[in-house]
Coordinates of C-alpha atoms in Angstrom, one line a residue:
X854 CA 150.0 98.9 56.8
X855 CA 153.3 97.6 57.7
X856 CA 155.8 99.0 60.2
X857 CA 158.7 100.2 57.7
X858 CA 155.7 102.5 55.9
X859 CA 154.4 103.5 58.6
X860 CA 157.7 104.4 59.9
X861 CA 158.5 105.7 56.3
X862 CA 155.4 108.1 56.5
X863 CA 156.3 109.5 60.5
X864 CA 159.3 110.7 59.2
X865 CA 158.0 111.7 55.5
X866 CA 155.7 113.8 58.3
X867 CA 158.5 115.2 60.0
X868 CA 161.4 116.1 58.1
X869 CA 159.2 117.7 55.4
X870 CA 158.6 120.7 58.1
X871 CA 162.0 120.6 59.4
X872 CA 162.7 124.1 57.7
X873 CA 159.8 126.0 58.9
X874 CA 160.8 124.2 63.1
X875 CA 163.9 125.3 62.5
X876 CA 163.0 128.7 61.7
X877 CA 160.7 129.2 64.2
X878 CA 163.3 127.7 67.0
X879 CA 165.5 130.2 65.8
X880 CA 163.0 132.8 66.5
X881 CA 162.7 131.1 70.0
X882 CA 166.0 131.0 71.0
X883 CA 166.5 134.2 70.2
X884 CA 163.6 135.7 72.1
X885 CA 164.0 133.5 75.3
X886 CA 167.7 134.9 75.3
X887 CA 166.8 138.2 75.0
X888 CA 164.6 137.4 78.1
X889 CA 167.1 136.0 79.7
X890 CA 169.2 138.3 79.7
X891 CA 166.5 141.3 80.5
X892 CA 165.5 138.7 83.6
X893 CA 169.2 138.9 84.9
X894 CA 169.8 142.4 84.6
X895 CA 166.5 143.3 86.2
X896 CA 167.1 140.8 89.3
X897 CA 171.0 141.9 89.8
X898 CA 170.2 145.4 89.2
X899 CA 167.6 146.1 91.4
X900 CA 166.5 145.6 95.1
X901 CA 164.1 142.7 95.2
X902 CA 161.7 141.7 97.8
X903 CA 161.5 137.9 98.3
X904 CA 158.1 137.7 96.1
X905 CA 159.8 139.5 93.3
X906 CA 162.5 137.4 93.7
X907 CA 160.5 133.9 93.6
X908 CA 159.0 135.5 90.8
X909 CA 162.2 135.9 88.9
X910 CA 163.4 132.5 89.6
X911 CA 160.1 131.4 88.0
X912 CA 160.4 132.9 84.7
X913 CA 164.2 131.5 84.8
X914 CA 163.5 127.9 85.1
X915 CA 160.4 128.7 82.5
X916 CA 163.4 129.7 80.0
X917 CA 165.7 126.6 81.2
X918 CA 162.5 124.6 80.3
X919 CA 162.2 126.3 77.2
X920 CA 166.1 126.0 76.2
X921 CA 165.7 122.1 77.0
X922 CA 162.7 121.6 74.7
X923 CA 164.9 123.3 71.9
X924 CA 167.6 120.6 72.2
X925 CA 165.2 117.8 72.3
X926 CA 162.8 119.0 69.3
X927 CA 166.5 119.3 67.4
X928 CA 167.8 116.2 68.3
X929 CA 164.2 114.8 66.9
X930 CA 164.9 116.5 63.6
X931 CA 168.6 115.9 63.0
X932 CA 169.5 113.4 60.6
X933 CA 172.1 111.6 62.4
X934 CA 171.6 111.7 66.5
X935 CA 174.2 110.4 67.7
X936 CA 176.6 112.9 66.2
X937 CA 174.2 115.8 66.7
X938 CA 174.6 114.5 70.1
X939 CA 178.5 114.1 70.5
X940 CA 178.5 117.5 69.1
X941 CA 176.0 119.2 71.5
X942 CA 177.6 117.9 74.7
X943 CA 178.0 121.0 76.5
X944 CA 174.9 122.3 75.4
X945 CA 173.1 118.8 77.2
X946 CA 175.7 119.6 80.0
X947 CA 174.1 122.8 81.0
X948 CA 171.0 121.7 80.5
X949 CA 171.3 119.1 82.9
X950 CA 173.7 121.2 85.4
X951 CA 170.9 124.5 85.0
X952 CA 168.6 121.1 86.1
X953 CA 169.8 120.3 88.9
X954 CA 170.3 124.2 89.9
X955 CA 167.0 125.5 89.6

């Protein structure tokens, strides 16, 4: 089998399920920013002890994580990178800066 069909097949392989990802990160993002935001409210509006606390933090960088793995497995399924890229920018800027944070 040659490179350019194996290549040929890879990509046959992943664009043909590039609506049902998409769908499903949509889902995703949705949920993890409703639990975001739930995670927030709970840890500013209430008095924490330091385990609850750590705790919090946890699930946080869990949903940074999350949020990171969305950009990547989109950049994967674009069609042209280096624009989805360019036109992501701040999105790959808080990812890094919510990085280097947590």
């Amino acid at each position: 089998m040659s490179t350019n069909r194996l290549s040929d097949k890879i990509n046959e392989l992943i664009y043909s399920s590039r609506d049902k990802i998409y769908e499903i990160l949509r889902i995703t993002d949705n949920l993890t920013l409703l639990i975001a935001l739930v995670t927030l409210v709970y840890s500013l509006g209430f008095d924490l002890e330091a385990d609850e606390t750590s705790r919090i933090f946890n699930w946080i960088e869990v949903l940074i994580v999350i949020f990171i793995l969305d950009y990547f497995i989109r950049m994967i399924y674009s069609f042209q990178r280096i624009q989805y890229i360019l036109e992501k920018r701040w999105k790959v800027f808080w990812c890094l800066f919510l990085c280097l944070l947590f």
